[in-house]
Amino acid sequence: YPATASTYAISVTWHKLKPWPDSAPGLKKLNDLGFVTSTLSNGNTQLLTDLAKFGGLPYAKILGAEDFGAYKPHEKVYRGAAEKLGCKTDECALLAAHLGDLEAAKSCGYRTIHIEREGEEAWSKEKAEAAKRKGWVDMWVNLGQGGFEEVARRFGGVENKTRQVNNDMEESARGGEYV
């Protein structure tokens, strides 16, 4: 069936979603700190490229599930992304607002960073709290703490980044606060 103007307009809406306000400045700060930022989504690469361009999101790489012939949470996606980035999985961190995504990444060896977003988490509050208590999320950014900018702040300005990153992730996973 040929697409009508209205079905086309609905389908391209996904290509022009506004990012969270902290995303672009936080990604820039992470890039400036020397991290290689990348998408890793079940969306196709054209959609991800359009979203990055429309939202001014300065990702260094655009990766999507289509690059790996599988969809998240399949391990091929996480392992394939690390390989494409030239890293081992334990050298990668996934930042996400979805605990199911982080759980799958963690099972592949990734570090995990949860950014709470209003209306984004599919898990119940009880299940999310249990995940927080179990400590498999390495860094937890609470709602209202600044999202990507807070992640960059926690990583920034550290002389010995590796030691500090490990300490920050462990402390954050225990629910610690930062000044």
GROMACS .gro file of C-alpha atoms in nm:
model
  179
    1TYR     CA    1   0.000   0.000   0.000
    2PRO     CA    2   0.133   0.343  -0.081
    3ALA     CA    3   0.202   0.565   0.218
    4THR     CA    4  -0.034   0.854   0.268
    5ALA     CA    5   0.087   1.193   0.382
    6SER     CA    6  -0.046   1.127   0.732
    7THR     CA    7   0.118   0.784   0.770
    8TYR     CA    8   0.445   0.929   0.643
    9ALA     CA    9   0.422   1.217   0.892
   10ILE     CA   10   0.363   0.972   1.177
   11SER     CA   11   0.652   0.749   1.074
   12VAL     CA   12   0.906   1.032   1.051
   13THR     CA   13   0.803   1.166   1.392
   14TRP     CA   14   1.046   0.912   1.539
   15HIS     CA   15   1.329   1.081   1.349
   16LYS     CA   16   1.265   1.418   1.516
   17LEU     CA   17   1.222   1.340   1.882
   18LYS     CA   18   1.364   1.600   2.116
   19PRO     CA   19   1.638   1.461   2.341
   20TRP     CA   20   1.639   1.504   2.717
   21PRO     CA   21   1.783   1.853   2.790
   22ASP     CA   22   2.095   1.710   2.959
   23SER     CA   23   2.183   1.470   2.676
   24ALA     CA   24   2.369   1.693   2.427
   25PRO     CA   25   2.573   1.890   2.684
   26GLY     CA   26   2.644   1.573   2.884
   27LEU     CA   27   2.762   1.384   2.574
   28LYS     CA   28   2.987   1.675   2.480
   29LYS     CA   29   3.139   1.674   2.828
   30LEU     CA   30   3.196   1.297   2.813
   31ASN     CA   31   3.360   1.336   2.470
   32ASP     CA   32   3.577   1.617   2.608
   33LEU     CA   33   3.685   1.386   2.892
   34GLY     CA   34   3.815   1.139   2.633
   35PHE     CA   35   3.532   0.886   2.636
   36VAL     CA   36   3.415   0.742   2.304
   37THR     CA   37   3.039   0.789   2.303
   38SER     CA   38   2.811   0.578   2.088
   39THR     CA   39   2.449   0.491   2.041
   40LEU     CA   40   2.346   0.132   2.100
   41SER     CA   41   1.980   0.100   2.019
   42ASN     CA   42   1.732  -0.135   1.862
   43GLY     CA   43   1.652   0.151   1.624
   44ASN     CA   44   1.808   0.137   1.278
   45THR     CA   45   2.116   0.342   1.204
   46GLN     CA   46   1.933   0.589   0.979
   47LEU     CA   47   1.688   0.665   1.260
   48LEU     CA   48   1.975   0.703   1.509
   49THR     CA   49   2.168   0.926   1.270
   50ASP     CA   50   1.861   1.146   1.217
   51LEU     CA   51   1.793   1.165   1.592
   52ALA     CA   52   2.154   1.262   1.663
   53LYS     CA   53   2.151   1.528   1.393
   54PHE     CA   54   1.809   1.670   1.488
   55GLY     CA   55   1.891   1.674   1.860
   56GLY     CA   56   2.250   1.798   1.827
   57LEU     CA   57   2.372   1.481   2.000
   58PRO     CA   58   2.750   1.460   1.948
   59TYR     CA   59   2.798   1.084   1.948
   60ALA     CA   60   3.138   0.971   1.824
   61LYS     CA   61   2.983   0.654   1.675
   62ILE     CA   62   2.636   0.545   1.566
   63LEU     CA   63   2.564   0.177   1.633
   64GLY     CA   64   2.232  -0.001   1.613
   65ALA     CA   65   2.103  -0.354   1.645
   66GLU     CA   66   2.097  -0.392   1.267
   67ASP     CA   67   2.478  -0.382   1.275
   68PHE     CA   68   2.475  -0.712   1.465
   69GLY     CA   69   2.184  -0.905   1.313
   70ALA     CA   70   2.002  -0.921   1.647
   71TYR     CA   71   1.805  -0.703   1.884
   72LYS     CA   72   1.879  -0.616   2.243
   73PRO     CA   73   1.884  -0.785   2.484
   74HIS     CA   74   2.064  -1.048   2.271
   75GLU     CA   75   2.429  -1.070   2.371
   76LYS     CA   76   2.541  -1.038   2.006
   77VAL     CA   77   2.446  -0.670   2.023
   78TYR     CA   78   2.653  -0.587   2.332
   79ARG     CA   79   2.952  -0.801   2.237
   80GLY     CA   80   2.940  -0.676   1.878
   81ALA     CA   81   2.932  -0.313   1.990
   82ALA     CA   82   3.238  -0.358   2.210
   83GLU     CA   83   3.420  -0.525   1.920
   84LYS     CA   84   3.325  -0.246   1.675
   85LEU     CA   85   3.453   0.008   1.928
   86GLY     CA   86   3.781  -0.186   1.960
   87CYS     CA   87   3.721  -0.268   2.327
   88LYS     CA   88   3.666  -0.561   2.556
   89THR     CA   89   3.320  -0.562   2.713
   90ASP     CA   90   3.466  -0.482   3.055
   91GLU     CA   91   3.609  -0.162   2.904
   92CYS     CA   92   3.260  -0.044   2.805
   93ALA     CA   93   2.982   0.116   3.002
   94LEU     CA   94   2.619   0.131   2.898
   95LEU     CA   95   2.423   0.438   3.007
   96ALA     CA   96   2.052   0.370   2.993
   97ALA     CA   97   1.716   0.451   3.147
   98HIS     CA   98   1.601   0.090   3.115
   99LEU     CA   99   1.713  -0.163   3.373
  100GLY     CA  100   1.643  -0.460   3.146
  101ASP     CA  101   1.893  -0.322   2.896
  102LEU     CA  102   2.149  -0.266   3.170
  103GLU     CA  103   2.095  -0.614   3.313
  104ALA     CA  104   2.167  -0.771   2.973
  105ALA     CA  105   2.476  -0.551   2.923
  106LYS     CA  106   2.604  -0.639   3.270
  107SER     CA  107   2.571  -1.011   3.190
  108CYS     CA  108   2.810  -0.948   2.897
  109GLY     CA  109   3.067  -0.777   3.117
  110TYR     CA  110   2.976  -0.410   3.070
  111ARG     CA  111   2.981  -0.147   3.341
  112THR     CA  112   2.630  -0.012   3.389
  113ILE     CA  113   2.504   0.339   3.450
  114HIS     CA  114   2.135   0.395   3.514
  115ILE     CA  115   1.988   0.737   3.447
  116GLU     CA  116   1.641   0.766   3.595
  117ARG     CA  117   1.397   0.928   3.352
  118GLU     CA  118   1.035   1.012   3.418
  119GLY     CA  119   0.808   0.754   3.255
  120GLU     CA  120   1.091   0.552   3.095
  121GLU     CA  121   1.137   0.252   3.325
  122ALA     CA  122   0.919  -0.049   3.250
  123TRP     CA  123   1.015  -0.228   3.570
  124SER     CA  124   0.805  -0.180   3.883
  125LYS     CA  125   0.939   0.051   4.151
  126GLU     CA  126   0.994  -0.254   4.376
  127LYS     CA  127   1.194  -0.439   4.110
  128ALA     CA  128   1.402  -0.125   4.040
  129GLU     CA  129   1.473  -0.081   4.412
  130ALA     CA  130   1.577  -0.448   4.434
  131ALA     CA  131   1.820  -0.394   4.144
  132LYS     CA  132   1.963  -0.093   4.326
  133ARG     CA  133   2.011  -0.295   4.646
  134LYS     CA  134   2.173  -0.588   4.464
  135GLY     CA  135   2.440  -0.351   4.330
  136TRP     CA  136   2.470  -0.471   3.970
  137VAL     CA  137   2.413  -0.116   3.851
  138ASP     CA  138   2.756   0.045   3.883
  139MET     CA  139   2.639   0.406   3.884
  140TRP     CA  140   2.289   0.531   3.958
  141VAL     CA  141   2.182   0.882   3.861
  142ASN     CA  142   1.857   0.965   4.034
  143LEU     CA  143   1.572   1.157   3.877
  144GLY     CA  144   1.648   1.528   3.891
  145GLN     CA  145   2.026   1.486   3.933
  146GLY     CA  146   2.112   1.598   3.580
  147GLY     CA  147   2.129   1.279   3.372
  148PHE     CA  148   2.423   1.272   3.129
  149GLU     CA  149   2.567   1.592   3.272
  150GLU     CA  150   2.581   1.431   3.617
  151VAL     CA  151   2.759   1.127   3.474
  152ALA     CA  152   3.018   1.356   3.314
  153ARG     CA  153   3.051   1.553   3.639
  154ARG     CA  154   3.122   1.235   3.834
  155PHE     CA  155   3.389   1.131   3.584
  156GLY     CA  156   3.539   1.475   3.525
  157GLY     CA  157   3.839   1.648   3.676
  158VAL     CA  158   3.998   1.333   3.813
  159GLU     CA  159   4.376   1.297   3.797
  160ASN     CA  160   4.370   0.920   3.827
  161LYS     CA  161   4.051   0.848   3.633
  162THR     CA  162   4.063   0.470   3.648
  163ARG     CA  163   4.082   0.453   4.027
  164GLN     CA  164   3.827   0.730   4.074
  165VAL     CA  165   3.583   0.585   3.818
  166ASN     CA  166   3.592   0.250   3.996
  167ASN     CA  167   3.543   0.417   4.335
  168ASP     CA  168   3.259   0.637   4.204
  169MET     CA  169   3.079   0.344   4.046
  170GLU     CA  170   3.107   0.133   4.359
  171GLU     CA  171   2.991   0.418   4.583
  172SER     CA  172   2.706   0.512   4.349
  173ALA     CA  173   2.587   0.152   4.332
  174ARG     CA  174   2.558   0.162   4.712
  175GLY     CA  175   2.344   0.477   4.681
  176GLY     CA  176   2.618   0.722   4.783
  177GLU     CA  177   2.601   1.094   4.726
  178TYR     CA  178   2.858   1.315   4.559
  179VAL     CA  179   2.958   1.673   4.621
   0.00000   0.00000   0.00000
